[in-house]
C-alpha positions in Angstrom: -72.9 63.5 -32.8 -72.1 66.9 -31.4 -68.5 67.7 -32.1 -67.4 71.0 -30.5 -64.1 72.2 -32.0 -62.1 75.1 -30.7 -59.5 75.8 -33.4 -57.6 78.3 -31.4 -54.1 76.9 -31.5 -51.9 74.3 -33.2 -49.4 73.3 -30.6 -49.9 69.8 -29.3 -50.6 69.1 -25.6 -50.1 65.7 -24.1 -53.3 63.8 -23.4 -53.6 61.7 -20.3 -53.7 58.0 -21.2 -56.5 55.8 -19.9 -55.2 55.5 -16.4 -55.7 53.6 -13.2 -59.4 54.4 -12.7 -60.2 52.7 -16.0 -57.4 50.1 -15.9 -59.1 48.3 -13.0 -62.0 47.7 -15.4 -60.7 45.3 -18.0 -63.5 46.0 -20.3 -61.9 49.2 -21.4 -59.5 48.7 -24.3 -56.1 50.3 -24.8 -54.2 51.4 -27.9 -51.1 49.5 -29.0 -48.6 51.0 -31.5 -46.5 48.8 -33.7 -44.3 50.8 -36.1 -46.6 53.0 -38.1 -49.7 50.9 -37.2 -52.0 51.5 -34.3 -54.6 49.0 -33.0 -57.2 48.9 -30.3 -60.1 46.6 -29.3 -63.2 47.5 -27.2 -65.1 45.7 -24.5 -67.1 43.7 -27.1 -63.8 42.6 -28.8 -64.4 44.6 -31.9 -61.0 45.7 -33.1 -59.7 48.5 -35.4 -56.1 48.7 -36.8 -54.9 51.8 -38.7 -51.8 52.0 -40.9 -50.6 55.6 -41.3 -48.1 57.6 -43.2 -44.6 57.9 -41.6 -44.4 60.7 -39.0 -42.4 63.1 -41.3 -44.8 62.6 -44.2 -46.2 65.8 -45.8 -49.4 64.2 -47.0 -52.1 62.3 -45.1 -53.4 58.8 -46.0 -54.1 55.6 -44.1 -55.5 52.1 -44.2 -58.2 51.1 -41.8 -58.9 47.4 -40.9 -61.9 46.8 -38.7 -63.3 43.4 -37.6 -66.1 42.3 -35.3 -65.6 39.6 -32.7 -67.8 36.8 -34.1 -66.3 33.8 -35.7 -67.9 34.7 -39.0 -66.9 38.3 -39.0 -64.8 39.3 -42.0 -62.4 42.3 -42.0 -63.7 45.6 -43.4 -60.9 47.4 -45.1 -60.9 51.1 -46.1 -58.3 53.3 -47.9 -58.4 56.9 -47.0 -56.6 60.0 -48.4 -56.9 63.6 -47.2 -57.8 66.0 -50.0 -57.1 69.8 -49.7 -59.5 70.6 -52.5 -62.4 68.7 -51.0 -63.1 66.8 -54.2 -66.1 64.5 -54.3 -64.6 61.6 -56.2 -61.2 60.4 -57.4 -59.6 57.4 -59.0 -56.6 56.2 -57.1 -53.9 53.7 -58.3 -52.5 51.3 -55.8 -49.0 49.7 -55.9 -46.8 48.0 -53.3 -43.2 49.1 -52.9 -40.7 46.6 -51.5 -43.1 43.7 -52.0 -43.0 40.5 -54.1 -46.8 39.9 -54.5 -49.4 41.5 -56.6 -52.5 43.3 -55.2 -55.9 41.8 -56.2 -56.9 45.3 -57.4 -54.7 48.1 -58.8 -57.1 51.0 -58.6 -60.1 52.2 -56.6 -62.7 54.9 -56.7 -62.7 57.0 -53.6 -65.6 59.2 -52.6 -65.1 62.5 -50.8 -66.6 63.9 -47.6 -65.2 66.4 -45.1 -61.9 66.6 -47.1 -61.4 62.9 -46.9 -61.5 60.6 -49.9 -62.5 57.1 -48.9 -62.9 53.7 -50.6 -63.7 50.2 -49.3 -62.0 47.1 -50.4 -64.6 44.5 -51.4 -65.0 41.4 -49.2 -64.3 39.2 -52.1 -60.7 40.4 -52.3 -60.1 41.6 -48.7 -58.1 38.5 -47.7 -55.8 38.6 -50.7 -55.4 42.4 -50.3 -54.1 42.0 -46.7 -51.8 39.1 -47.7 -50.3 41.2 -50.5 -49.8 44.2 -48.1 -48.0 42.0 -45.6 -45.1 41.4 -48.1 -44.4 45.1 -48.7 -43.0 48.2 -47.2 -45.4 50.8 -48.4 -48.8 51.0 -50.2 -48.4 53.9 -52.7 -51.6 55.7 -53.5 -51.5 57.7 -56.8 -54.4 60.1 -57.2 -55.3 60.9 -60.8 -53.7 64.2 -61.8 -51.3 64.2 -58.9 -47.5 64.1 -59.6 -46.4 62.2 -56.4 -47.9 59.1 -54.8 -48.8 59.1 -51.1 -47.1 56.3 -49.3 -48.9 54.5 -46.5 -46.4 52.6 -44.3 -46.8 48.9 -43.9 -44.2 48.7 -41.1 -45.8 47.2 -38.0 -48.8 45.9 -40.0 -48.1 42.2 -39.3 -47.6 42.8 -35.5 -50.8 44.9 -35.3 -52.9 42.3 -37.0 -51.4 39.5 -34.9 -52.4 41.5 -31.9 -55.9 41.7 -33.3 -56.0 38.0 -33.9 -54.8 37.3 -30.3 -57.4 39.7 -28.7 -60.2 38.0 -30.7 -58.9 34.4 -29.8 -58.3 33.7 -33.5 -54.5 33.0 -33.3 -53.7 29.6 -34.6 -57.0 29.2 -36.3 -58.5 29.3 -39.8 -60.1 32.7 -39.2 -56.9 34.5 -38.2 -55.7 37.4 -40.4 -52.0 36.6 -39.9 -51.4 34.0 -37.2 -53.2 31.2 -39.1 -53.4 27.6 -38.0 -55.7 24.6 -38.0 -58.1 25.5 -35.2 -61.7 25.6 -36.6 -63.8 28.7 -36.5 -65.9 27.1 -33.7 -62.9 27.7 -31.4 -63.6 31.5 -31.6 -65.6 32.3 -28.5 -69.0 34.0 -28.6 -68.5 37.8 -28.4 -69.2 39.3 -24.9 -72.4 41.2 -24.3 -73.3 44.0 -22.0 -76.8 45.1 -21.0 -77.9 48.5 -22.2 -77.7 51.4 -19.8 -81.0 53.1 -18.9 -80.3 56.8 -19.2 -82.3 60.0 -18.6 -83.1 62.2 -21.5 -81.5 65.7 -21.1 -82.9 68.9 -22.5 -80.6 71.9 -23.0 -82.6 74.7 -21.3 -79.9 77.3 -22.0 -77.7 79.7 -20.0 -78.8 80.5 -16.4 -79.0 84.2 -15.4 -77.1 83.5 -12.2 -75.2 80.5 -11.0 -77.0 78.8 -8.1 -75.5 79.4 -4.6 -72.7 77.0 -3.7 -71.7 76.1 -7.2 -68.2 77.1 -8.4 -67.6 80.2 -10.4 -66.2 80.3 -13.9 -62.6 79.2 -14.0 -59.4 80.8 -15.5 -59.7 81.9 -19.1 -63.5 81.3 -19.3 -65.0 84.3 -21.0 -67.6 86.5 -19.2 -70.3 85.2 -21.6 -69.6 81.6 -20.6 -72.5 81.4 -18.1 -73.5 78.1 -16.4 -75.6 75.9 -18.8 -78.7 74.3 -17.5 -79.9 70.8 -18.6 -83.2 69.3 -17.4 -83.3 65.5 -17.0 -86.4 63.4 -17.8 -86.8 62.7 -14.0 -87.0 66.5 -13.3 -83.5 67.0 -12.0 -81.5 70.0 -13.1 -77.9 69.6 -14.2 -75.6 72.6 -14.5 -72.5 72.7 -16.7 -69.9 75.2 -15.6 -66.8 76.3 -17.6 -63.8 75.7 -15.4 -61.0 76.5 -17.9 -60.4 77.6 -21.5 -56.9 77.0 -22.9 -56.1 77.0 -26.6 -58.4 74.5 -28.3 -59.8 72.7 -25.2 -62.4 73.9 -22.7 -63.2 72.1 -19.5 -66.7 71.8 -18.1 -67.8 70.5 -14.7 -71.3 69.2 -14.0 -73.2 69.8 -10.8 -76.7 69.6 -9.3 -78.3 71.1 -6.3 -80.1 68.5 -4.2 -82.1 69.8 -1.3 -80.1 73.0 -1.3 -76.8 71.1 -1.2 -74.5 71.3 -4.2 -73.2 68.0 -5.6 -70.7 67.4 -8.3 -70.8 64.6 -10.8 -67.6 62.8 -11.3 -65.9 61.7 -14.6 -63.0 59.4 -13.9 -59.8 59.9 -15.9 -61.0 62.4 -18.5 -58.7 65.3 -17.5 -56.0 63.3 -15.8 -52.8 65.0 -15.0 -53.1 67.4 -18.0 -56.2 69.4 -16.9 -57.2 70.2 -13.4 -60.9 69.5 -13.9 -63.2 66.6 -13.0 -65.5 67.0 -16.0 -65.5 66.8 -19.7 -63.4 68.5 -22.4 -65.2 70.4 -25.1 -68.5 69.0 -23.8 -71.8 69.1 -25.6 -75.2 67.4 -25.6 -75.7 65.0 -28.4 -78.6 65.5 -30.8 -80.5 62.6 -29.3 -80.4 64.1 -25.8 -79.3 60.8 -24.3 -75.6 61.4 -24.0 -73.1 64.2 -23.1 -70.1 64.1 -25.3 -66.5 65.2 -25.1 -63.8 65.8 -27.6 -60.4 66.2 -25.9 -58.1 67.4 -28.7 -54.4 66.4 -28.7 -53.7 69.4 -30.9 -55.7 72.1 -32.7 -56.0 70.1 -35.9 -58.2 67.7 -34.1 -56.6 64.6 -35.6 -55.6 63.0 -32.3 -57.0 62.9 -28.8 -60.0 61.2 -27.3 -63.8 61.3 -27.6 -66.3 59.9 -25.2 -70.0 59.8 -24.5 -71.7 59.7 -21.1 -75.3 58.9 -20.2 -77.0 60.4 -17.1 -78.6 57.7 -14.9 -80.2 60.1 -12.5 -77.4 59.6 -9.9 -74.3 59.7 -12.0 -72.8 60.0 -15.5 -71.7 56.6 -16.9 -69.4 56.3 -19.9 -71.0 54.5 -22.9 -68.5 55.2 -25.7 -64.8 55.8 -25.9 -62.5 56.3 -28.9 -58.9 57.4 -28.9 -56.0 58.2 -31.2 -52.6 58.9 -29.7 -50.8 59.5 -33.0 -51.3 62.9 -34.6 -51.0 61.9 -38.2 -54.2 63.1 -39.8 -56.6 60.2 -39.1 -60.2 61.4 -39.2 -62.1 61.3 -35.9 -64.6 59.0 -37.5 -62.0 56.3 -37.9 -60.4 56.3 -34.4 -60.3 52.9 -32.7 -63.3 52.4 -30.4 -62.2 51.2 -26.9 -65.6 51.0 -25.2 -69.2 50.7 -26.4 -72.5 50.3 -24.6 -76.0 50.9 -25.9 -78.3 53.4 -24.1 -82.0 53.3 -23.8 -84.2 56.2 -22.5 -85.8 55.9 -19.1 -89.5 56.6 -19.0 -90.2 60.3 -18.3 -90.5 61.1 -14.6 -88.8 57.9 -13.5 -85.3 57.3 -12.0 
């Protein structure tokens, strides 16, 4: 996925929450914060919960619990630590502080990528691992060679997993993570489905020499070299991306076309919200597959919070097909943010609308 990052500042700006335009469509999920745990589910009822370090912590680590919506889906659990030295592998000891149960594993091998060390808890011990964590206050992660452990907070874990159970209709059943009961697995409904969206392939033609008549000029802060960008759709339409602002680490782009000599703007509901005066995408870029336009609205310059989304061009509008969000700026990798909306996209035949 294309991930534009403008590391031009470190101060945090508030991000508009998913607001009224999306709230009317119940398919879009929302984030819920319970203590130091955050959880969100998408339109297909796949859920992700993340347990983080306390807000004042100097180091970065977290636990990720992800589960699909089907009755047979088991939780996938990952332990993640940020590593300044970008090491490729590390042994990590695990202990629970404030608990009265023993973990089914006391060490893990974590593999490194992009400064994050990551290890998966095996499915054979995942249930026992969660049960043990529920009894404690922190999961202490001790990296080989480091003097101090990194504590991942377990405060709010029970409430976050109960929320996940409720969203997936598992509460009171044998498949629940926390809210267990006697209801059989057959009581879990079949996961919802959504038909794929047919999208136009887009080709990045490059910067245009002059912005077509009737389209807006560059906005405040946009550099002189930020010319309008031209994209050609599979049906022959031309879409123009125009820089409308540049502020710190976020740049706003509006998208327009000229239809029969008449300029027409494409609308993107609740992406800028009250924070940015732009009806477009933040830090926009065309994905490598040419099927989606992506955005990465950073909550701060470190890029560890904010929102990502992907939009497919149908020939008449841009439709959102993916949404992830992280409201807590505590070092969680963009790859692990809870997904709040997901829809497959298939390419339209060339020349068709």
